Coordinates of C-alpha atoms and ligand atoms in Angstrom, one line a residue:
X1 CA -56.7 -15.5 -109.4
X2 CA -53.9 -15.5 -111.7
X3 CA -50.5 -14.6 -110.3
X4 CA -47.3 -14.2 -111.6
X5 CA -44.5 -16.9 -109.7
X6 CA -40.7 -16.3 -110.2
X7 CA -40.9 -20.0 -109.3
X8 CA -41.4 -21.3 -112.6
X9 CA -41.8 -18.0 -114.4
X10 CA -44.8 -18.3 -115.9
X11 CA -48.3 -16.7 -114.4
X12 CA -50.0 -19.3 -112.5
X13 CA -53.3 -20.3 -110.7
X14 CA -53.1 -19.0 -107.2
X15 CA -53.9 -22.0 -105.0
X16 CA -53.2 -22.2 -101.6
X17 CA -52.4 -25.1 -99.0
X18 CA -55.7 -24.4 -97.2
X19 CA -58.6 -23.3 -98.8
X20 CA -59.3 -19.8 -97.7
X21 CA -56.2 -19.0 -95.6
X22 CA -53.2 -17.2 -97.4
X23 CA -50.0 -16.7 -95.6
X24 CA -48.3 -14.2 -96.6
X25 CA -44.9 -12.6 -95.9
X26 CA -42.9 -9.4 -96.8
X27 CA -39.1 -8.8 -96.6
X28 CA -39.3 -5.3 -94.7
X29 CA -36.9 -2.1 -94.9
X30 CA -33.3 -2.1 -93.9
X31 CA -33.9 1.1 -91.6
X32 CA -30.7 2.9 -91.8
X33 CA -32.3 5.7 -93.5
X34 CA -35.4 7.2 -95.0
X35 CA -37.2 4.8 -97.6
X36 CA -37.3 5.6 -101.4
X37 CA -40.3 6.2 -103.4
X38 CA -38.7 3.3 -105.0
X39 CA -38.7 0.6 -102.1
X40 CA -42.4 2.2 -101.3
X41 CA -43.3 1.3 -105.1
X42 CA -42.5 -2.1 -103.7
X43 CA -44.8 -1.7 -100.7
X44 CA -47.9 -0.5 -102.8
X45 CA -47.7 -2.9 -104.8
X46 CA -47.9 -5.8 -102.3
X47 CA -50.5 -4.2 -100.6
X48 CA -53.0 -4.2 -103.4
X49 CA -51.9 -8.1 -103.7
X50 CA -53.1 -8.6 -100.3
X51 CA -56.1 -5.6 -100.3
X52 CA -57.1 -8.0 -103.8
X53 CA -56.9 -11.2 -101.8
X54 CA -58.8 -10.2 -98.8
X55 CA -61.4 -8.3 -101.5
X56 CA -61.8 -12.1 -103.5
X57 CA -62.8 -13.4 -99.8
X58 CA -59.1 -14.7 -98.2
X59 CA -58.1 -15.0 -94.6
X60 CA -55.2 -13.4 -94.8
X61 CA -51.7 -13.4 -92.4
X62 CA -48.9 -11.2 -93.5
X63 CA -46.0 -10.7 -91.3
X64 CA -43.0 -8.5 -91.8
X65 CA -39.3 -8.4 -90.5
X66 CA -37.8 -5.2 -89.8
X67 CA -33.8 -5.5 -90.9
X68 CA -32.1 -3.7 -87.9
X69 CA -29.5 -5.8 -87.9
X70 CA -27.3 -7.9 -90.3
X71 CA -27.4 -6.5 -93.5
X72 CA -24.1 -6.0 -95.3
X73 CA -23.6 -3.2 -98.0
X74 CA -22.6 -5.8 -100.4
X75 CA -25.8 -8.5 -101.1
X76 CA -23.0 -11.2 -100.8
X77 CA -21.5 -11.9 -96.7
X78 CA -18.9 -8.6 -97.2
X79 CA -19.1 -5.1 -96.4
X80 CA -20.2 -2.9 -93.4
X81 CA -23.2 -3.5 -91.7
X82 CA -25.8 -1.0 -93.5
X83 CA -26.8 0.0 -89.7
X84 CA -23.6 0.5 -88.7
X85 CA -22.7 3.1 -91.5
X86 CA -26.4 4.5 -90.6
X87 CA -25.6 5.2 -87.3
X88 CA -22.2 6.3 -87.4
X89 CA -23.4 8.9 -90.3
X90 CA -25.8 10.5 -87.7
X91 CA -23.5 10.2 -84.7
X92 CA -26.6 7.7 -82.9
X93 CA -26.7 4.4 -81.9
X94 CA -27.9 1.3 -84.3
X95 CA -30.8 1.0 -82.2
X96 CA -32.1 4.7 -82.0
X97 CA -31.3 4.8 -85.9
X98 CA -33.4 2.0 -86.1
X99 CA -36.4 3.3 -84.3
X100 CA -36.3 6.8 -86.3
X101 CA -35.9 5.0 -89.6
X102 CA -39.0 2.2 -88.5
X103 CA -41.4 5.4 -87.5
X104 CA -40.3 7.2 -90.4
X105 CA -41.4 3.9 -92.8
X106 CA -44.8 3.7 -91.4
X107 CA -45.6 7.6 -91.2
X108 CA -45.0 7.1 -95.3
X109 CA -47.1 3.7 -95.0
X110 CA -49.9 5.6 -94.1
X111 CA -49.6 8.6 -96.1
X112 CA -49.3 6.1 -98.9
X113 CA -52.9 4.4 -97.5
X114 CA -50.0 1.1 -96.9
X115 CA -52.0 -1.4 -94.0
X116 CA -49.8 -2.2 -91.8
X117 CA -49.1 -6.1 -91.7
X118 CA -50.5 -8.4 -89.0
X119 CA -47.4 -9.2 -87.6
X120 CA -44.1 -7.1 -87.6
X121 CA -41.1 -8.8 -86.0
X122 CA -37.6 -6.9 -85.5
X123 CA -34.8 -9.1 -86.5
X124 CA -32.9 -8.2 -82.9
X125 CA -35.8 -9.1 -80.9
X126 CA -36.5 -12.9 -82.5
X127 CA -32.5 -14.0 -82.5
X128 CA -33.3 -17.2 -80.8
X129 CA -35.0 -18.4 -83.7
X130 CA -32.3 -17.7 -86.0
X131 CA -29.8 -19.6 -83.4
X132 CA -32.6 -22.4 -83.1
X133 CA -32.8 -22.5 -87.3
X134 CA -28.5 -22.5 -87.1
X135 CA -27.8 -24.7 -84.6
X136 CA -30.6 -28.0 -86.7
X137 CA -28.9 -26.5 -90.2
X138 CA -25.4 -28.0 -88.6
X139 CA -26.9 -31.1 -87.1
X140 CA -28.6 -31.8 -90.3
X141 CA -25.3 -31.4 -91.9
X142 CA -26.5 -28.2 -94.0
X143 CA -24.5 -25.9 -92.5
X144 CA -20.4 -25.9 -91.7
X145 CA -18.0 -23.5 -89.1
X146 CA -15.0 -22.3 -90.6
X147 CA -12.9 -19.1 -89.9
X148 CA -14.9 -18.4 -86.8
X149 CA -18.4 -18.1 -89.0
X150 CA -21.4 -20.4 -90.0
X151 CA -21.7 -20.7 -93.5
X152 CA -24.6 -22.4 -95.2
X153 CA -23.8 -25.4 -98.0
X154 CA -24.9 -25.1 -100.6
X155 CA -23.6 -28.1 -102.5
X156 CA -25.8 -30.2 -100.5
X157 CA -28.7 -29.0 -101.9
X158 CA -30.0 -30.5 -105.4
X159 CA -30.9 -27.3 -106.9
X160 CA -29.6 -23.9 -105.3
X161 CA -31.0 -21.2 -108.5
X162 CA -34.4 -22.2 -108.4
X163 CA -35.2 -18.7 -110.1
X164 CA -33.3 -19.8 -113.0
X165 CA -33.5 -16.2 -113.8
X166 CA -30.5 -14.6 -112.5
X167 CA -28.2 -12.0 -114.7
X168 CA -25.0 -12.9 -114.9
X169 CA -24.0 -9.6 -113.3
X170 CA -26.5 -11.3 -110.1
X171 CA -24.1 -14.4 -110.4
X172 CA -20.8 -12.3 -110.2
X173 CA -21.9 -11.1 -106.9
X174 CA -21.5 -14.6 -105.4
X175 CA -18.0 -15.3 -107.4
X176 CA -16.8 -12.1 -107.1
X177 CA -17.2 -12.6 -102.8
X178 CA -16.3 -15.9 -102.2
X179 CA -13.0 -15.7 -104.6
X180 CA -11.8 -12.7 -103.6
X181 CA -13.3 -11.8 -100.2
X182 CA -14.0 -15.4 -98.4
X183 CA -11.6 -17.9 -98.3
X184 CA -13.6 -20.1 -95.6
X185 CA -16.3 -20.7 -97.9
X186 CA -16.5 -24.2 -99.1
X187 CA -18.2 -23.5 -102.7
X188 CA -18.9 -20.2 -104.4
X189 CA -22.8 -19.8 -103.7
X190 CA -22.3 -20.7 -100.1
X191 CA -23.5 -17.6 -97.5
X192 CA -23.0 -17.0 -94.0
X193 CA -25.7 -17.8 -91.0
X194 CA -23.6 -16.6 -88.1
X195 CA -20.8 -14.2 -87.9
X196 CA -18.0 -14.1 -84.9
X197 CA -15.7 -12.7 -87.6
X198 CA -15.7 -10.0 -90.2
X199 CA -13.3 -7.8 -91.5
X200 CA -15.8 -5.2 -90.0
X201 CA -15.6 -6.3 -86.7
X202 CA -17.0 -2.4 -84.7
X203 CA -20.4 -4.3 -84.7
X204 CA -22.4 -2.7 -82.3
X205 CA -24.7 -5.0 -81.7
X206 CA -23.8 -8.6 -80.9
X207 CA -25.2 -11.7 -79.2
X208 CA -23.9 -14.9 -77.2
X209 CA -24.5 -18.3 -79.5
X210 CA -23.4 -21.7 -79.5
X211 CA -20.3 -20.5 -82.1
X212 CA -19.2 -17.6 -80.3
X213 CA -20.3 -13.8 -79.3
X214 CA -21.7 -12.0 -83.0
X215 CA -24.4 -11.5 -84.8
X216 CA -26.8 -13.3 -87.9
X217 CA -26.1 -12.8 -91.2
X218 CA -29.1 -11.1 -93.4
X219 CA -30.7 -13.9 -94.9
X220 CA -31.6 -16.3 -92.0
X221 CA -33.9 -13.1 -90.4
X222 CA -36.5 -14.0 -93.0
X223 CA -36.3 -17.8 -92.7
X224 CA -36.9 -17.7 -89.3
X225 CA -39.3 -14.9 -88.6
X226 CA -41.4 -16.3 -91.5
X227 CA -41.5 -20.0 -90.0
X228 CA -42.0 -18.7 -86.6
X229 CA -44.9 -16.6 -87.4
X230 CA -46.4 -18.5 -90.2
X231 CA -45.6 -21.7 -89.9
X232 CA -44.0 -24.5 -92.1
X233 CA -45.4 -23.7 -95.2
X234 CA -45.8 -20.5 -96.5
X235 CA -48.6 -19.6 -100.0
X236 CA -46.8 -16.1 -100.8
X237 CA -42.9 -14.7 -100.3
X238 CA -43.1 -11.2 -102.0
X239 CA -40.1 -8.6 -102.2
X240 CA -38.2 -6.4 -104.9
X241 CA -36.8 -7.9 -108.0
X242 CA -33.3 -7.0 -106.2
X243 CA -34.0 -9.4 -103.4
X244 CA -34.6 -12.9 -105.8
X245 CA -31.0 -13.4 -105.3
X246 CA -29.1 -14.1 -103.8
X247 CA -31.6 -12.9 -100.4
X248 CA -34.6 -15.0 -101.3
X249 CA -32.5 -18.0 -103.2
X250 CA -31.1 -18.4 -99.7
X251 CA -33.7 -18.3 -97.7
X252 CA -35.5 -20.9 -100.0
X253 CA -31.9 -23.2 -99.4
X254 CA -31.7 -22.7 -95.8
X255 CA -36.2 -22.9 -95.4
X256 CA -36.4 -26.3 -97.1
X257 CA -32.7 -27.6 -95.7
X258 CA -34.0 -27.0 -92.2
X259 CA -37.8 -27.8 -92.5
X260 CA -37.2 -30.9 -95.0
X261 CA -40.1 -30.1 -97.5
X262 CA -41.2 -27.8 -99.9
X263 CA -41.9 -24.1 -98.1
X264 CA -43.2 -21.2 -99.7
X265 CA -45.7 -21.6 -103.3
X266 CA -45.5 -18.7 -105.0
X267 CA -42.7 -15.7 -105.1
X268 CA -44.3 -12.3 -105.6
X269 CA -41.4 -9.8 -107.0
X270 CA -41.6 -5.7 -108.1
X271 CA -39.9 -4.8 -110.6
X272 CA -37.8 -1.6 -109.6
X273 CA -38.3 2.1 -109.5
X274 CA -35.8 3.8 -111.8
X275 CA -34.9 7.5 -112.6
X276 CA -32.7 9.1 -114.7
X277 CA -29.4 7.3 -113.7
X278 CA -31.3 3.9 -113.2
X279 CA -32.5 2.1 -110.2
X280 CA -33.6 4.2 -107.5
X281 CA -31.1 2.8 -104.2
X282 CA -30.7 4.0 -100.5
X283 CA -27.1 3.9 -100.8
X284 CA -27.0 6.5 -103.5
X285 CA -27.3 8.9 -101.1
X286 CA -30.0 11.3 -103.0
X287 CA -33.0 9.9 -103.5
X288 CA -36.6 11.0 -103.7
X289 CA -38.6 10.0 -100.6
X290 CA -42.8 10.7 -99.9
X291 CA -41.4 14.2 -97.8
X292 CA -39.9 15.2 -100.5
X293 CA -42.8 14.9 -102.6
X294 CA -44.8 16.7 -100.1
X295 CA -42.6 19.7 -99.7
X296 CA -43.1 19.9 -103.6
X297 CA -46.6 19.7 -103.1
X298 CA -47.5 16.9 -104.1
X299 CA -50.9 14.5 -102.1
X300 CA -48.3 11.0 -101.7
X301 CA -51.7 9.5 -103.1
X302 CA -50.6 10.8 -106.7
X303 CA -47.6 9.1 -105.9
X304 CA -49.6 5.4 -105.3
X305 CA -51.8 6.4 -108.3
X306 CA -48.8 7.1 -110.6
X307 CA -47.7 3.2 -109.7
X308 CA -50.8 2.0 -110.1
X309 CA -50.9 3.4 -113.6
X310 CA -47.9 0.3 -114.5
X311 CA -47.9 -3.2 -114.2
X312 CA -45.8 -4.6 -111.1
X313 CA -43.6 -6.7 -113.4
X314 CA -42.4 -3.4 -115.8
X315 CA -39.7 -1.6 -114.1
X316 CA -41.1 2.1 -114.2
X317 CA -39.7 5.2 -114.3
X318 CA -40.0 8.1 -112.3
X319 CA -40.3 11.6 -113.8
X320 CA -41.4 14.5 -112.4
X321 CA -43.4 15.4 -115.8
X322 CA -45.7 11.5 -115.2
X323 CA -45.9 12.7 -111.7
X324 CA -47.3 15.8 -112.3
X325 CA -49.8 14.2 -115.2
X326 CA -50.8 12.3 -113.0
X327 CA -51.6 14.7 -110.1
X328 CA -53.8 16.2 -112.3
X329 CA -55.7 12.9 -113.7
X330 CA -56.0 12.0 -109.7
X331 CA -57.0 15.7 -109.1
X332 CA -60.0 15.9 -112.0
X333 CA -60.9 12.0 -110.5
X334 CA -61.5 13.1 -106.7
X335 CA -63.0 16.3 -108.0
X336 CA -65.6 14.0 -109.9
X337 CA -66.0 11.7 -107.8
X338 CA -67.0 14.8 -104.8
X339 CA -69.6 15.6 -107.7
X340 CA -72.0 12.6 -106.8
X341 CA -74.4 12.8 -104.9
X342 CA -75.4 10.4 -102.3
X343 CA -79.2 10.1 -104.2
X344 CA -80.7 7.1 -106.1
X345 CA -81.0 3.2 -104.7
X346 CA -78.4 1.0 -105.6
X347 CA -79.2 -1.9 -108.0
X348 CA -76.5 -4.5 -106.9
X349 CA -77.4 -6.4 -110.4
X350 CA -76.9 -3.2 -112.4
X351 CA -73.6 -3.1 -110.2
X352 CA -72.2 -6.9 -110.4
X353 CA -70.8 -6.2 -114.2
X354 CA -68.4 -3.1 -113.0
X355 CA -67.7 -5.3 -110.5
X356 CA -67.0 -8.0 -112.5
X357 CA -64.7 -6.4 -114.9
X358 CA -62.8 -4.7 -111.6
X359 CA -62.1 -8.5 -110.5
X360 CA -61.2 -9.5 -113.9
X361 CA -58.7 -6.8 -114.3
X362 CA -57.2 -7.6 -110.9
X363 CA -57.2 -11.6 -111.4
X364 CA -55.4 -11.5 -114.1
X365 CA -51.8 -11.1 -112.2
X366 CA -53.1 -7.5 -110.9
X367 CA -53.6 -6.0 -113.8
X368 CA -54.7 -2.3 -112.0
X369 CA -54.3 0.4 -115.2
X370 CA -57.1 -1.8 -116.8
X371 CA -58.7 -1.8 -112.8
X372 CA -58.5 2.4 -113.1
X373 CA -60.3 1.8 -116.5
X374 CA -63.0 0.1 -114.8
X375 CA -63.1 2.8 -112.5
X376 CA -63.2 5.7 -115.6
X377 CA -65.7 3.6 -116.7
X378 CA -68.1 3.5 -113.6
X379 CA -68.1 7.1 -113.7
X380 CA -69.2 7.2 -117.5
X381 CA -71.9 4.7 -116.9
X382 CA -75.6 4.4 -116.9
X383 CA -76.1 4.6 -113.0
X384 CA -77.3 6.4 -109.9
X385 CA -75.0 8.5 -108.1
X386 CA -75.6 5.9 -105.2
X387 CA -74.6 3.4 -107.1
X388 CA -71.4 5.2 -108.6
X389 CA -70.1 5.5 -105.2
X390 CA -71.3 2.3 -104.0
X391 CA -68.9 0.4 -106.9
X392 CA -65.9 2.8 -106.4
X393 CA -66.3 2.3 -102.9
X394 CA -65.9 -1.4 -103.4
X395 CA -62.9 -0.6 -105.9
X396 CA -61.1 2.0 -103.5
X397 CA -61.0 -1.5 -100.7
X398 CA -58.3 -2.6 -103.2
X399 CA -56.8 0.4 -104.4
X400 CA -57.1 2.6 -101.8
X401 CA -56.4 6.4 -103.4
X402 CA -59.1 7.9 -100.7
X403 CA -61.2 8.2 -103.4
X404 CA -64.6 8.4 -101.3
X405 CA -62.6 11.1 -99.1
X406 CA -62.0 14.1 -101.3
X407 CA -58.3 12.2 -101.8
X408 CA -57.4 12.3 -98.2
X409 CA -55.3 9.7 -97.1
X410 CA -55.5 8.6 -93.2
X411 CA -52.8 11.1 -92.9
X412 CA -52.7 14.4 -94.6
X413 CA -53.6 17.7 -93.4
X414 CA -53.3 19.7 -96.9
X415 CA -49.6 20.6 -96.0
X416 CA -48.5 23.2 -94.1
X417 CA -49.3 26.9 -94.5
X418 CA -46.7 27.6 -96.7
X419 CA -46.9 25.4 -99.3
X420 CA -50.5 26.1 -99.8
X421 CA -50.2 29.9 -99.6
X422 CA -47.5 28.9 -102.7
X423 CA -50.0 27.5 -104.5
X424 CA -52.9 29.4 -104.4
X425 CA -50.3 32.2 -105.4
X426 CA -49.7 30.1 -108.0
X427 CA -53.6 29.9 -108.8
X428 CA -54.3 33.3 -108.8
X429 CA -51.3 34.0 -111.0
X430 CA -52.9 31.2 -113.7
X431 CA -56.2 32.9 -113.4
X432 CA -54.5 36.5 -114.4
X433 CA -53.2 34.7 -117.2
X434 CA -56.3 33.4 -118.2
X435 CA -54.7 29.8 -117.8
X436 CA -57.8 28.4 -116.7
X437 CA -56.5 24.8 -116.8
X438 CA -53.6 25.1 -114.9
X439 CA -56.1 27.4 -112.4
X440 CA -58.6 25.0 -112.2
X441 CA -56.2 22.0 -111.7
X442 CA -54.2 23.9 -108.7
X443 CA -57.9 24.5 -107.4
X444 CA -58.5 20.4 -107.3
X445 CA -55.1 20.1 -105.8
X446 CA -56.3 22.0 -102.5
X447 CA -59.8 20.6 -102.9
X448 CA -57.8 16.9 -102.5
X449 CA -55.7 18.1 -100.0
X450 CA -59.3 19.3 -97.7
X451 CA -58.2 22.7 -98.5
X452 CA -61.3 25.7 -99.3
X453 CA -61.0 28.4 -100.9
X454 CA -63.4 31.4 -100.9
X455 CA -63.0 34.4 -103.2
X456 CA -64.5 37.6 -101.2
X457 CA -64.2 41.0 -101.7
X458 CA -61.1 41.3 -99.7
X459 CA -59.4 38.9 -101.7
X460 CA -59.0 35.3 -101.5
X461 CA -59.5 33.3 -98.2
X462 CA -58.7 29.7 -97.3
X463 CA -58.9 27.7 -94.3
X464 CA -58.7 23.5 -93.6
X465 CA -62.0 21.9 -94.0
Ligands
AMP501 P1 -34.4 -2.3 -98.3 O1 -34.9 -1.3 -97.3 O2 -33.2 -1.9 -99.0 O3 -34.2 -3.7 -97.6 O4 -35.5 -2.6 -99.4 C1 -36.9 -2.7 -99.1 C2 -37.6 -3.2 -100.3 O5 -37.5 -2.3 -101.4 C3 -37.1 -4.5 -100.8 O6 -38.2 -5.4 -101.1 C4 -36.3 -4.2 -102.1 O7 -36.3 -5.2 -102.9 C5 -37.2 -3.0 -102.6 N1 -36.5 -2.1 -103.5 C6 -35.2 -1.6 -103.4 N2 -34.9 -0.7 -104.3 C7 -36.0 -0.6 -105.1 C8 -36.4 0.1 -106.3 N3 -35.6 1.0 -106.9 N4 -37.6 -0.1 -106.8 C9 -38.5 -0.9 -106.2 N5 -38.2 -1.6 -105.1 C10 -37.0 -1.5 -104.6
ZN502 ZN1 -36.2 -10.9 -96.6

């Protein structure tokens, strides 16, 4: 398989250190409020990596951090704690904001057909591994205490932008902090490991350590959950474009500095989610997230569709015109795909081309508009029902838009009363119009969402299937 590495920038075998095992591991959500259809662009994406992997025969481990502590507004050391500003904003404690926000992430996880990863590790619950990680930074002479914090060095290290790639906006971030905001720090680039000392210093939640009562600073969490859950070296690091630097240029520094070798292979990165006034962020404040799209109507599986539709490494842009295209390419897809029938043998070697072309598409750095051609193209071709389904079966393992289940993901129930009554409203106006289009498509809408409609003399009836 071909994969794209920020390490190195170019697209590269994927190889890793033990035949057949991947380990694999995902920076997870800040949860100080709802996630984005952006960040969850992000999550879709890496789970077809690791659907594809698992599909081409992989053992695969992926573990997960939850941020619920540590993470400052700014991407440099300065700033309030997100979780802080989350919980003070809802009148709750950080830890109740962080167990609303966690459940809220996986209810869209599984609207979105997301697996959940093997392991999922809090940052508050592992903080003796990030004191353990510290406290063998400073003995190895990596790390420095000054002003009551732990900062990282990062002139010790013979190369500290391994991505090469950073904007010089990126860079700024770094200057900008340590001239202006951190007079402790020894050279520009350098980032804290533990604070006892902020200018923020209301944190809620803080811990006893070897340098005094406070709390980790954002990058170490992923170090240290990582190592501890997947050992010393690690095949695949994946994240959004945002987090290359400085989050994941750190935790390369502090991984190797502490470990003394080469760590993780290959760095997996989405570009981002944008809308009309550019990239889609939490801290905006308005932002679209998968309720919203429901209470609009929309199956969240048009949502995974619509980022299917793009490569991972194009930042995309969200309009509510694509969106609705593609509810109705998704809508005309399940409806086909309903169509088969279950008759006819399946002829795996009549099969192993469509499969074939599916694993090309996906091998080559996850290519998956050409891996929905290859679905378009099942349906066209010369085979049996049975094997139709069979192949996009085997397609829908990696993709996973329900497409087997009349577009039912694991969680929807079609919406609630509402909403659908709004729509077939909206059907029945179409029909007097003689729209039959716009009829027929609002039709496959309820059909995805398990919803049937029966026209009888009393007028038109629907109930959940
Ligand atoms: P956060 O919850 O802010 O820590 O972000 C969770 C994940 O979403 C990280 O991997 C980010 O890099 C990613 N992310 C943030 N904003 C966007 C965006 N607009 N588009 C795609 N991914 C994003
Ligand atoms: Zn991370």
């Amino acid at each position: 398989m071909q994969l794209y590495n920020t390490l190195g920038q170019t697209k590269q075998e994927f190889i890793p250190y033990e035949q057949g095992k991947v380990k694999m591991y995902t920076c997870g959500p800040t949860v100080y409020h709802y996630a984005h259809i952006g960040n969850l662009r992000t999550y879709i994406m890496e789970d077809i990596l690791e659907k594809q992997l698992r599909f081409l025969g992989y053992d695969v481990t992926r573990a997960m951090n939850i941020t619920d502590v540590g993470h400052l507004s700014s991407d440099g050391d300065t700033g309030e704690d997100k979780m802080l500003s989350g919980a003070k904003r809802e009148h709750k404690t950080v830890l109740e904001i962080a167990k609303f926000y966690t459940d809220a992430f996986f209810d869209d996880c599984k609207k979105l057909n997301i697996k959940k990863p093997d392991i999922i590790e809090p940052a508050t619950g592992c903080i003796d591994s990030f004191i353990e990680m510290i406290d063998e930074l400073l003995k190895k002479g990596y790390a420095y205490q000054a002003g009551g914090n732990v900062y990282f060095d990062t002139s010790r290290l013979e190369s500290y932008y391994v991505f090469g790639n950073q904007s010089e906006e990126d860079l700024a971030v770094g200057v900008r902090d340590s001239v202006e905001e951190d007079g402790n720090k020894r050279n520009k680039a350098d980032f804290v490991l533990w604070f006892t000392k902020s200018k923020f210093d209301d944190q809620e939640l803080k811990w006893e350590s070897p340098w005094g009562y406070g709390y980790p600073g954002w990058h170490i969490e992923c170090s240290a959950i990582s190592i501890k859950n997947l050992g010393e070296h690690l095949d695949i690091h994946c994240g959004g474009i945002d987090n290359a630097f400085p989050h994941h240029t750190n935790e390369i520094a502090q991984s190797e500095a502490y470990l003394g070798h080469p760590w993780c292979k290959y760095w997996f990165h989405v570009l981002h989610l944008n809308d009309a006034r550019g990239k889609m962020s939490k801290s905006k404040g308005d932002f679209l997230t998968v309720s919203l799209l429901e209470e609009k109507g929309y199956n969240p599986l048009v949502y995974r569709m619509f980022c299917l539709q793009s490569h991972y490494r194009k930042p995309l842009t969200f309009s509510f015109e694509s969106l609705d295209n593609v509810a109705k390419a998704y809508a005309k897809l399940v409806g086909r795909i309903s169509a088969l029938s279950d008759s006819g043998d399946i002829d795996e070697e009549k099969c192993r081309p469509y499969l074939d072309a599916f694993n090309e598409a996906m091998s080559n750095d996850l290519n998956t508009a050409q891996a929905i051609t290859s679905l378009y193209d099942v349906l066209k071709a010369d085979l049996n029902d049975a094997e139709k389904r069979y192949l996009i079966g085997e397609f829908d393992k990696v993709l996973s838009l329900s497409l087997l289940d009349g577009g039912n993901s694991a969680q929807s129930d079609g919406g609630d009363d509402a909403e659908i009554e709004e729509l077939i409203a909206k059907r029945a106006q179409a029909r007097k119009e003689k729209d039959w289009a716009t009829a027929d498509a609002i039709r496959n809408e309820l059909n995805a969402r398990n919803i049937v409609i029966e026209d009888t003399p009393e007028g038109i009836k629907w109930r959940r299937a």
